Amino acid sequence: MSGKVHIARRHDSALKHVTGQALYIDDMPEPPGTLHGALVLSRVACGKLVRLDSEAAKAMPGVVAVLGPQDIPGRNDIAAIGKNEPLFAVDRIEFAGQTLAMVVANSLDAARAAAARVIVEIEAEEPVLDIAAALARESYVQAPATILRGDPEAAMAAAPHRLTAEFSVGGQEHFYLESQIAFALPGEDGDITVHSSTQHPTEVQHVCARVLGCDFNQVTAVVRRLGGGFGGKESNASWVAAAAVVAANHTGRPVKLRLPREVDMVTTGKRHGFDYRYTVGFDDEGRVLALDAVLAADAGWSLDMTPGVVTRALTHTDNAYWIPHFRAVGYACRTNKQSNTAFRGFGGPQGVVVMEDALDRIAHHLGRDPVEVRALNFYAEGRDETPYGQTVDENHLERCWAEVKAGGEIERRRAEIDAFNAANPVLKRGLGLFPLKFGISFNLPHMNQAGALVHVYTDGSIRLNHGGTEMGQGLFIKVAQVVAEVFQVDVERIRPSATSTAEVPNTSPTAASTGSDLNGWAAWDAANTIRSRMVAFAAEHFGVAEADIAFADGTVRIAKPGSNQVLTFGELARLCWLGRVSLSATGYYKTPKIHWDPAAMHGRPFFYFSFGAAMAEVAIDTLTGESRVLRADLVQDCGESLNPAIDLGQIEGAFVQGQGWLTCEELWWDASGRLRTAGPSTYKIPGSRDVPPIFNVKLLENAPSREATIFRSKAVGEPPLMLATAVWTALKDAIGAVGGGKVAVRLDAPATPERVLAAVEQVRREARTAAP
């Protein structure tokens, strides 16, 4: 290759990030007359809104308006999917933190002070606050969904062995560094521009137009960069932007609405927590014959992204394993909590843990090595189908598994850990391995499309715009590398511009790990269109065949009999302009091959699978329940990486974020339904000291995608988060060592010190009971 793609390049904003020069929405200069918003929230989780009195707030200095549902000119509905999710509550209260009104004032302090003076009376009712209660009431936001293959009941009855178990995994706060923010600027003739920290500019455009009651073309959503998203700004950013545009429309002045961390956490959705029950049937070797599982998700109070999350959880319940008879039923439980939403992995992490728990129990039951039992059940290359009907092609499971075991020195370390545990009654260490098969594409086929706009200027510089948003993940530099490869110019000649619905319309969200896949191809299509025009013009202008035109190293070489002529790329661009050749083009891409029947839960929902494997070593203190991750070895399939430096950073960050989900990030609501872990003092995300001190990350080599992905690369955003499941497995291994490996371990996540200590005590009790 030429060196434009498949090489490590730093993030295009890296220096601006570390020097503070990168501009975020709250850094933008505020035009004269800018107003600031503050929200009025419910402190009750469920009930009837009886009274909202804003007179005292309106009389405070600097207050311009207090807005409620009566001030929305269009529809009071900010639902991403479905309907009836009000921007401002009308009569019903569905969760503590629900938005009731918004104060707009000349300063942020004045707005917040006035919001605190609004009088709210709510006739409280008993809330539903957990999955068990919702299941008992059959309280769902959608009908249960089922993936079924074969005859699980008959296979289970005939299986030599059967086990039944249950466990739970909690949700997770996105905790992006930049909290939700929008800045709305009204224009002429009812036009409005909204700068939004969103992963989905088109949804912001649509929701803002809905609440204003105007056409989409009157609203322009603009995004230069986000200070993190992780799925939390796919749908939740839309209602923040909608509140800002309602206020800008009402006052005729620019309005900025930014949410303080506590307000952000109590108003926005999280990763869905899940409860699990399953029965697994297996033979004497540990080969799985049947699985019958129930996955119950805490949807919160409304639909939001729950349908897609539940579907992806069900399609990943098999993870890396062939299961001939399979049933997984997904329940979307309605509770009086924040409406849960997209989060990195989008249900995949909640799906893969089922078989990992089952295989650990199978290995324990049979007295076999769980590493061997896992490998025994791997999908075979190109032969086995998933329970939803997709063949597992280009299967790198065996390679990833072998490489992580070899790099992690599994035999030596297993012996060392066993010896350590035998000699230490208080501290115990554990080793866990995890294989991954993760599908790449949006659940909904129509979302797998993208557009781009490329301009070549007559000096040879290039402007690039596409529908993806840059949230720190390196999308802009990757797509710029694609365009540089097409034109064979330095990537520094390419200037990515802010994502805007005015430049590329009808975009899909930057989510589902598809940012580079979709937008990279769309940009390639646009750039290749221009390149083809330039080649055709040059061939005619210089009297040569098109095959005699070559782009290389910022130049264009024209091969003529007896001599070669060389122009700079900019010189050819100017010649094309003089020859009246268009140097601007749009590009478009739609993912091929995918199809899905949501009723039958069958089809090919994914363009391809990404594979990986992880080994983690942990230590626990059996007196306090505290734990540490001592080492992690990861192997991730990225195809032929567009940018290995970016991908390695994504893998490291995803793993630590997944580690946080499974170990320390605990969401806690009190008995009244108020979220009490609403800031860094009470909600613990991993810090620098939680990163494994030995952290080995490797990209799987010589594994270009056989599918027509952009330059044979594969997605990297979500899959590595699931590799942290090895930490959870290792913790169970360490806890099991307390009972000499004789007792199966139930460990709910996050595995906080309290939960680890409770599991240790349970193992001790069961070990004493089992002792002869």
JSON list of N, CA and C in Angstrom, two decimals, residues 537-586:
[
{"chain": "A", "resi": 537, "resn": "PHE", "atom": "N", "xyz": [-10.16, 13.82, -17.60]},
{"chain": "A", "resi": 537, "resn": "PHE", "atom": "CA", "xyz": [-9.75, 15.11, -18.16]},
{"chain": "A", "resi": 537, "resn": "PHE", "atom": "C", "xyz": [-8.27, 15.08, -18.54]},
{"chain": "A", "resi": 538, "resn": "ALA", "atom": "N", "xyz": [-7.43, 14.57, -17.62]},
{"chain": "A", "resi": 538, "resn": "ALA", "atom": "CA", "xyz": [-5.99, 14.54, -17.88]},
{"chain": "A", "resi": 538, "resn": "ALA", "atom": "C", "xyz": [-5.66, 13.69, -19.10]},
{"chain": "A", "resi": 539, "resn": "ALA", "atom": "N", "xyz": [-6.35, 12.57, -19.24]},
{"chain": "A", "resi": 539, "resn": "ALA", "atom": "CA", "xyz": [-6.10, 11.70, -20.39]},
{"chain": "A", "resi": 539, "resn": "ALA", "atom": "C", "xyz": [-6.41, 12.43, -21.70]},
{"chain": "A", "resi": 540, "resn": "GLU", "atom": "N", "xyz": [-7.55, 13.14, -21.71]},
{"chain": "A", "resi": 540, "resn": "GLU", "atom": "CA", "xyz": [-7.91, 13.88, -22.93]},
{"chain": "A", "resi": 540, "resn": "GLU", "atom": "C", "xyz": [-6.97, 15.06, -23.15]},
{"chain": "A", "resi": 541, "resn": "HIS", "atom": "N", "xyz": [-6.66, 15.78, -22.08]},
{"chain": "A", "resi": 541, "resn": "HIS", "atom": "CA", "xyz": [-5.83, 16.98, -22.19]},
{"chain": "A", "resi": 541, "resn": "HIS", "atom": "C", "xyz": [-4.41, 16.65, -22.68]},
{"chain": "A", "resi": 542, "resn": "PHE", "atom": "N", "xyz": [-3.85, 15.54, -22.20]},
{"chain": "A", "resi": 542, "resn": "PHE", "atom": "CA", "xyz": [-2.47, 15.21, -22.55]},
{"chain": "A", "resi": 542, "resn": "PHE", "atom": "C", "xyz": [-2.38, 14.16, -23.66]},
{"chain": "A", "resi": 543, "resn": "GLY", "atom": "N", "xyz": [-3.55, 13.70, -24.14]},
{"chain": "A", "resi": 543, "resn": "GLY", "atom": "CA", "xyz": [-3.56, 12.77, -25.25]},
{"chain": "A", "resi": 543, "resn": "GLY", "atom": "C", "xyz": [-3.00, 11.41, -24.92]},
{"chain": "A", "resi": 544, "resn": "VAL", "atom": "N", "xyz": [-3.34, 10.90, -23.74]},
{"chain": "A", "resi": 544, "resn": "VAL", "atom": "CA", "xyz": [-2.88, 9.58, -23.32]},
{"chain": "A", "resi": 544, "resn": "VAL", "atom": "C", "xyz": [-4.09, 8.76, -22.87]},
{"chain": "A", "resi": 545, "resn": "ALA", "atom": "N", "xyz": [-3.86, 7.48, -22.64]},
{"chain": "A", "resi": 545, "resn": "ALA", "atom": "CA", "xyz": [-4.91, 6.63, -22.10]},
{"chain": "A", "resi": 545, "resn": "ALA", "atom": "C", "xyz": [-5.07, 6.88, -20.60]},
{"chain": "A", "resi": 546, "resn": "GLU", "atom": "N", "xyz": [-6.25, 6.60, -20.09]},
{"chain": "A", "resi": 546, "resn": "GLU", "atom": "CA", "xyz": [-6.47, 6.78, -18.66]},
{"chain": "A", "resi": 546, "resn": "GLU", "atom": "C", "xyz": [-5.53, 5.91, -17.84]},
{"chain": "A", "resi": 547, "resn": "ALA", "atom": "N", "xyz": [-5.17, 4.77, -18.36]},
{"chain": "A", "resi": 547, "resn": "ALA", "atom": "CA", "xyz": [-4.25, 3.88, -17.65]},
{"chain": "A", "resi": 547, "resn": "ALA", "atom": "C", "xyz": [-2.86, 4.49, -17.51]},
{"chain": "A", "resi": 548, "resn": "ASP", "atom": "N", "xyz": [-2.58, 5.52, -18.28]},
{"chain": "A", "resi": 548, "resn": "ASP", "atom": "CA", "xyz": [-1.27, 6.17, -18.22]},
{"chain": "A", "resi": 548, "resn": "ASP", "atom": "C", "xyz": [-1.20, 7.28, -17.18]},
{"chain": "A", "resi": 549, "resn": "ILE", "atom": "N", "xyz": [-2.29, 7.51, -16.47]},
{"chain": "A", "resi": 549, "resn": "ILE", "atom": "CA", "xyz": [-2.35, 8.54, -15.43]},
{"chain": "A", "resi": 549, "resn": "ILE", "atom": "C", "xyz": [-2.17, 7.86, -14.07]},
{"chain": "A", "resi": 550, "resn": "ALA", "atom": "N", "xyz": [-1.21, 8.30, -13.28]},
{"chain": "A", "resi": 550, "resn": "ALA", "atom": "CA", "xyz": [-0.95, 7.70, -11.97]},
{"chain": "A", "resi": 550, "resn": "ALA", "atom": "C", "xyz": [-0.83, 8.79, -10.91]},
{"chain": "A", "resi": 551, "resn": "PHE", "atom": "N", "xyz": [-1.55, 8.58, -9.79]},
{"chain": "A", "resi": 551, "resn": "PHE", "atom": "CA", "xyz": [-1.46, 9.48, -8.64]},
{"chain": "A", "resi": 551, "resn": "PHE", "atom": "C", "xyz": [-0.48, 8.86, -7.65]},
{"chain": "A", "resi": 552, "resn": "ALA", "atom": "N", "xyz": [0.48, 9.64, -7.18]},
{"chain": "A", "resi": 552, "resn": "ALA", "atom": "CA", "xyz": [1.44, 9.12, -6.20]},
{"chain": "A", "resi": 552, "resn": "ALA", "atom": "C", "xyz": [2.15, 10.27, -5.52]},
{"chain": "A", "resi": 553, "resn": "ASP", "atom": "N", "xyz": [2.22, 10.20, -4.16]},
{"chain": "A", "resi": 553, "resn": "ASP", "atom": "CA", "xyz": [3.03, 11.13, -3.37]},
{"chain": "A", "resi": 553, "resn": "ASP", "atom": "C", "xyz": [2.71, 12.60, -3.66]},
{"chain": "A", "resi": 554, "resn": "GLY", "atom": "N", "xyz": [1.45, 12.91, -3.78]},
{"chain": "A", "resi": 554, "resn": "GLY", "atom": "CA", "xyz": [1.04, 14.29, -4.00]},
{"chain": "A", "resi": 554, "resn": "GLY", "atom": "C", "xyz": [1.25, 14.78, -5.41]},
{"chain": "A", "resi": 555, "resn": "THR", "atom": "N", "xyz": [1.57, 13.87, -6.31]},
{"chain": "A", "resi": 555, "resn": "THR", "atom": "CA", "xyz": [1.78, 14.25, -7.71]},
{"chain": "A", "resi": 555, "resn": "THR", "atom": "C", "xyz": [0.90, 13.41, -8.62]},
{"chain": "A", "resi": 556, "resn": "VAL", "atom": "N", "xyz": [0.82, 13.85, -9.87]},
{"chain": "A", "resi": 556, "resn": "VAL", "atom": "CA", "xyz": [0.12, 13.09, -10.91]},
{"chain": "A", "resi": 556, "resn": "VAL", "atom": "C", "xyz": [1.10, 12.91, -12.06]},
{"chain": "A", "resi": 557, "resn": "ARG", "atom": "N", "xyz": [1.33, 11.66, -12.41]},
{"chain": "A", "resi": 557, "resn": "ARG", "atom": "CA", "xyz": [2.30, 11.35, -13.44]},
{"chain": "A", "resi": 557, "resn": "ARG", "atom": "C", "xyz": [1.59, 10.91, -14.72]},
{"chain": "A", "resi": 558, "resn": "ILE", "atom": "N", "xyz": [1.97, 11.55, -15.82]},
{"chain": "A", "resi": 558, "resn": "ILE", "atom": "CA", "xyz": [1.39, 11.24, -17.12]},
{"chain": "A", "resi": 558, "resn": "ILE", "atom": "C", "xyz": [2.46, 10.55, -17.95]},
{"chain": "A", "resi": 559, "resn": "ALA", "atom": "N", "xyz": [2.22, 9.29, -18.24]},
{"chain": "A", "resi": 559, "resn": "ALA", "atom": "CA", "xyz": [3.20, 8.50, -18.99]},
{"chain": "A", "resi": 559, "resn": "ALA", "atom": "C", "xyz": [2.98, 8.72, -20.48]},
{"chain": "A", "resi": 560, "resn": "LYS", "atom": "N", "xyz": [3.99, 9.30, -21.14]},
{"chain": "A", "resi": 560, "resn": "LYS", "atom": "CA", "xyz": [3.94, 9.51, -22.58]},
{"chain": "A", "resi": 560, "resn": "LYS", "atom": "C", "xyz": [5.08, 8.72, -23.23]},
{"chain": "A", "resi": 561, "resn": "PRO", "atom": "N", "xyz": [4.88, 8.37, -24.48]},
{"chain": "A", "resi": 561, "resn": "PRO", "atom": "CA", "xyz": [5.97, 7.64, -25.16]},
{"chain": "A", "resi": 561, "resn": "PRO", "atom": "C", "xyz": [7.26, 8.45, -25.13]},
{"chain": "A", "resi": 562, "resn": "GLY", "atom": "N", "xyz": [8.28, 7.87, -24.56]},
{"chain": "A", "resi": 562, "resn": "GLY", "atom": "CA", "xyz": [9.58, 8.51, -24.53]},
{"chain": "A", "resi": 562, "resn": "GLY", "atom": "C", "xyz": [9.80, 9.47, -23.38]},
{"chain": "A", "resi": 563, "resn": "SER", "atom": "N", "xyz": [8.73, 9.86, -22.65]},
{"chain": "A", "resi": 563, "resn": "SER", "atom": "CA", "xyz": [8.91, 10.80, -21.54]},
{"chain": "A", "resi": 563, "resn": "SER", "atom": "C", "xyz": [7.72, 10.73, -20.60]},
{"chain": "A", "resi": 564, "resn": "ASN", "atom": "N", "xyz": [7.95, 11.18, -19.40]},
{"chain": "A", "resi": 564, "resn": "ASN", "atom": "CA", "xyz": [6.88, 11.29, -18.41]},
{"chain": "A", "resi": 564, "resn": "ASN", "atom": "C", "xyz": [6.73, 12.74, -18.00]},
{"chain": "A", "resi": 565, "resn": "GLN", "atom": "N", "xyz": [5.50, 13.16, -17.79]},
{"chain": "A", "resi": 565, "resn": "GLN", "atom": "CA", "xyz": [5.25, 14.50, -17.29]},
{"chain": "A", "resi": 565, "resn": "GLN", "atom": "C", "xyz": [4.68, 14.39, -15.89]},
{"chain": "A", "resi": 566, "resn": "VAL", "atom": "N", "xyz": [5.16, 15.22, -14.98]},
{"chain": "A", "resi": 566, "resn": "VAL", "atom": "CA", "xyz": [4.72, 15.16, -13.59]},
{"chain": "A", "resi": 566, "resn": "VAL", "atom": "C", "xyz": [4.15, 16.51, -13.18]},
{"chain": "A", "resi": 567, "resn": "LEU", "atom": "N", "xyz": [2.93, 16.48, -12.65]},
{"chain": "A", "resi": 567, "resn": "LEU", "atom": "CA", "xyz": [2.29, 17.66, -12.11]},
{"chain": "A", "resi": 567, "resn": "LEU", "atom": "C", "xyz": [2.05, 17.45, -10.62]},
{"chain": "A", "resi": 568, "resn": "THR", "atom": "N", "xyz": [1.99, 18.54, -9.89]},
{"chain": "A", "resi": 568, "resn": "THR", "atom": "CA", "xyz": [1.50, 18.39, -8.52]},
{"chain": "A", "resi": 568, "resn": "THR", "atom": "C", "xyz": [0.00, 18.15, -8.58]},
{"chain": "A", "resi": 569, "resn": "PHE", "atom": "N", "xyz": [-0.53, 17.60, -7.49]},
{"chain": "A", "resi": 569, "resn": "PHE", "atom": "CA", "xyz": [-1.98, 17.37, -7.44]},
{"chain": "A", "resi": 569, "resn": "PHE", "atom": "C", "xyz": [-2.72, 18.69, -7.60]},
{"chain": "A", "resi": 570, "resn": "GLY", "atom": "N", "xyz": [-2.22, 19.74, -6.99]},
{"chain": "A", "resi": 570, "resn": "GLY", "atom": "CA", "xyz": [-2.85, 21.05, -7.10]},
{"chain": "A", "resi": 570, "resn": "GLY", "atom": "C", "xyz": [-2.83, 21.59, -8.51]},
{"chain": "A", "resi": 571, "resn": "GLU", "atom": "N", "xyz": [-1.74, 21.35, -9.24]},
{"chain": "A", "resi": 571, "resn": "GLU", "atom": "CA", "xyz": [-1.67, 21.81, -10.63]},
{"chain": "A", "resi": 571, "resn": "GLU", "atom": "C", "xyz": [-2.71, 21.13, -11.49]},
{"chain": "A", "resi": 572, "resn": "LEU", "atom": "N", "xyz": [-2.90, 19.83, -11.30]},
{"chain": "A", "resi": 572, "resn": "LEU", "atom": "CA", "xyz": [-3.94, 19.15, -12.06]},
{"chain": "A", "resi": 572, "resn": "LEU", "atom": "C", "xyz": [-5.32, 19.65, -11.66]},
{"chain": "A", "resi": 573, "resn": "ALA", "atom": "N", "xyz": [-5.52, 19.91, -10.36]},
{"chain": "A", "resi": 573, "resn": "ALA", "atom": "CA", "xyz": [-6.82, 20.44, -9.91]},
{"chain": "A", "resi": 573, "resn": "ALA", "atom": "C", "xyz": [-7.13, 21.76, -10.61]},
{"chain": "A", "resi": 574, "resn": "ARG", "atom": "N", "xyz": [-6.12, 22.62, -10.73]},
{"chain": "A", "resi": 574, "resn": "ARG", "atom": "CA", "xyz": [-6.35, 23.90, -11.41]},
{"chain": "A", "resi": 574, "resn": "ARG", "atom": "C", "xyz": [-6.63, 23.69, -12.90]},
{"chain": "A", "resi": 575, "resn": "LEU", "atom": "N", "xyz": [-5.91, 22.79, -13.53]},
{"chain": "A", "resi": 575, "resn": "LEU", "atom": "CA", "xyz": [-6.18, 22.50, -14.93]},
{"chain": "A", "resi": 575, "resn": "LEU", "atom": "C", "xyz": [-7.61, 22.00, -15.13]},
{"chain": "A", "resi": 576, "resn": "CYS", "atom": "N", "xyz": [-8.06, 21.15, -14.21]},
{"chain": "A", "resi": 576, "resn": "CYS", "atom": "CA", "xyz": [-9.43, 20.63, -14.30]},
{"chain": "A", "resi": 576, "resn": "CYS", "atom": "C", "xyz": [-10.44, 21.76, -14.17]},
{"chain": "A", "resi": 577, "resn": "TRP", "atom": "N", "xyz": [-10.16, 22.68, -13.26]},
{"chain": "A", "resi": 577, "resn": "TRP", "atom": "CA", "xyz": [-11.09, 23.81, -13.10]},
{"chain": "A", "resi": 577, "resn": "TRP", "atom": "C", "xyz": [-11.12, 24.66, -14.37]},
{"chain": "A", "resi": 578, "resn": "LEU", "atom": "N", "xyz": [-9.94, 24.91, -14.95]},
{"chain": "A", "resi": 578, "resn": "LEU", "atom": "CA", "xyz": [-9.89, 25.67, -16.20]},
{"chain": "A", "resi": 578, "resn": "LEU", "atom": "C", "xyz": [-10.63, 24.93, -17.31]},
{"chain": "A", "resi": 579, "resn": "GLY", "atom": "N", "xyz": [-10.61, 23.60, -17.23]},
{"chain": "A", "resi": 579, "resn": "GLY", "atom": "CA", "xyz": [-11.33, 22.80, -18.21]},
{"chain": "A", "resi": 579, "resn": "GLY", "atom": "C", "xyz": [-12.78, 22.55, -17.85]},
{"chain": "A", "resi": 580, "resn": "ARG", "atom": "N", "xyz": [-13.27, 23.27, -16.83]},
{"chain": "A", "resi": 580, "resn": "ARG", "atom": "CA", "xyz": [-14.67, 23.19, -16.40]},
{"chain": "A", "resi": 580, "resn": "ARG", "atom": "C", "xyz": [-15.08, 21.77, -15.98]},
{"chain": "A", "resi": 581, "resn": "VAL", "atom": "N", "xyz": [-14.23, 21.18, -15.16]},
{"chain": "A", "resi": 581, "resn": "VAL", "atom": "CA", "xyz": [-14.49, 19.88, -14.57]},
{"chain": "A", "resi": 581, "resn": "VAL", "atom": "C", "xyz": [-14.90, 20.07, -13.11]},
{"chain": "A", "resi": 582, "resn": "SER", "atom": "N", "xyz": [-15.99, 19.48, -12.72]},
{"chain": "A", "resi": 582, "resn": "SER", "atom": "CA", "xyz": [-16.45, 19.61, -11.34]},
{"chain": "A", "resi": 582, "resn": "SER", "atom": "C", "xyz": [-15.50, 18.89, -10.39]},
{"chain": "A", "resi": 583, "resn": "LEU", "atom": "N", "xyz": [-15.08, 19.60, -9.36]},
{"chain": "A", "resi": 583, "resn": "LEU", "atom": "CA", "xyz": [-14.19, 19.03, -8.35]},
{"chain": "A", "resi": 583, "resn": "LEU", "atom": "C", "xyz": [-14.90, 18.88, -7.00]},
{"chain": "A", "resi": 584, "resn": "SER", "atom": "N", "xyz": [-16.18, 18.71, -7.09]},
{"chain": "A", "resi": 584, "resn": "SER", "atom": "CA", "xyz": [-16.99, 18.48, -5.89]},
{"chain": "A", "resi": 584, "resn": "SER", "atom": "C", "xyz": [-17.91, 17.30, -6.16]},
{"chain": "A", "resi": 585, "resn": "ALA", "atom": "N", "xyz": [-18.08, 16.44, -5.16]},
{"chain": "A", "resi": 585, "resn": "ALA", "atom": "CA", "xyz": [-18.94, 15.27, -5.36]},
{"chain": "A", "resi": 585, "resn": "ALA", "atom": "C", "xyz": [-19.50, 14.80, -4.03]},
{"chain": "A", "resi": 586, "resn": "THR", "atom": "N", "xyz": [-20.68, 14.25, -4.10]},
{"chain": "A", "resi": 586, "resn": "THR", "atom": "CA", "xyz": [-21.24, 13.55, -2.95]},
{"chain": "A", "resi": 586, "resn": "THR", "atom": "C", "xyz": [-20.93, 12.07, -3.10]}
]
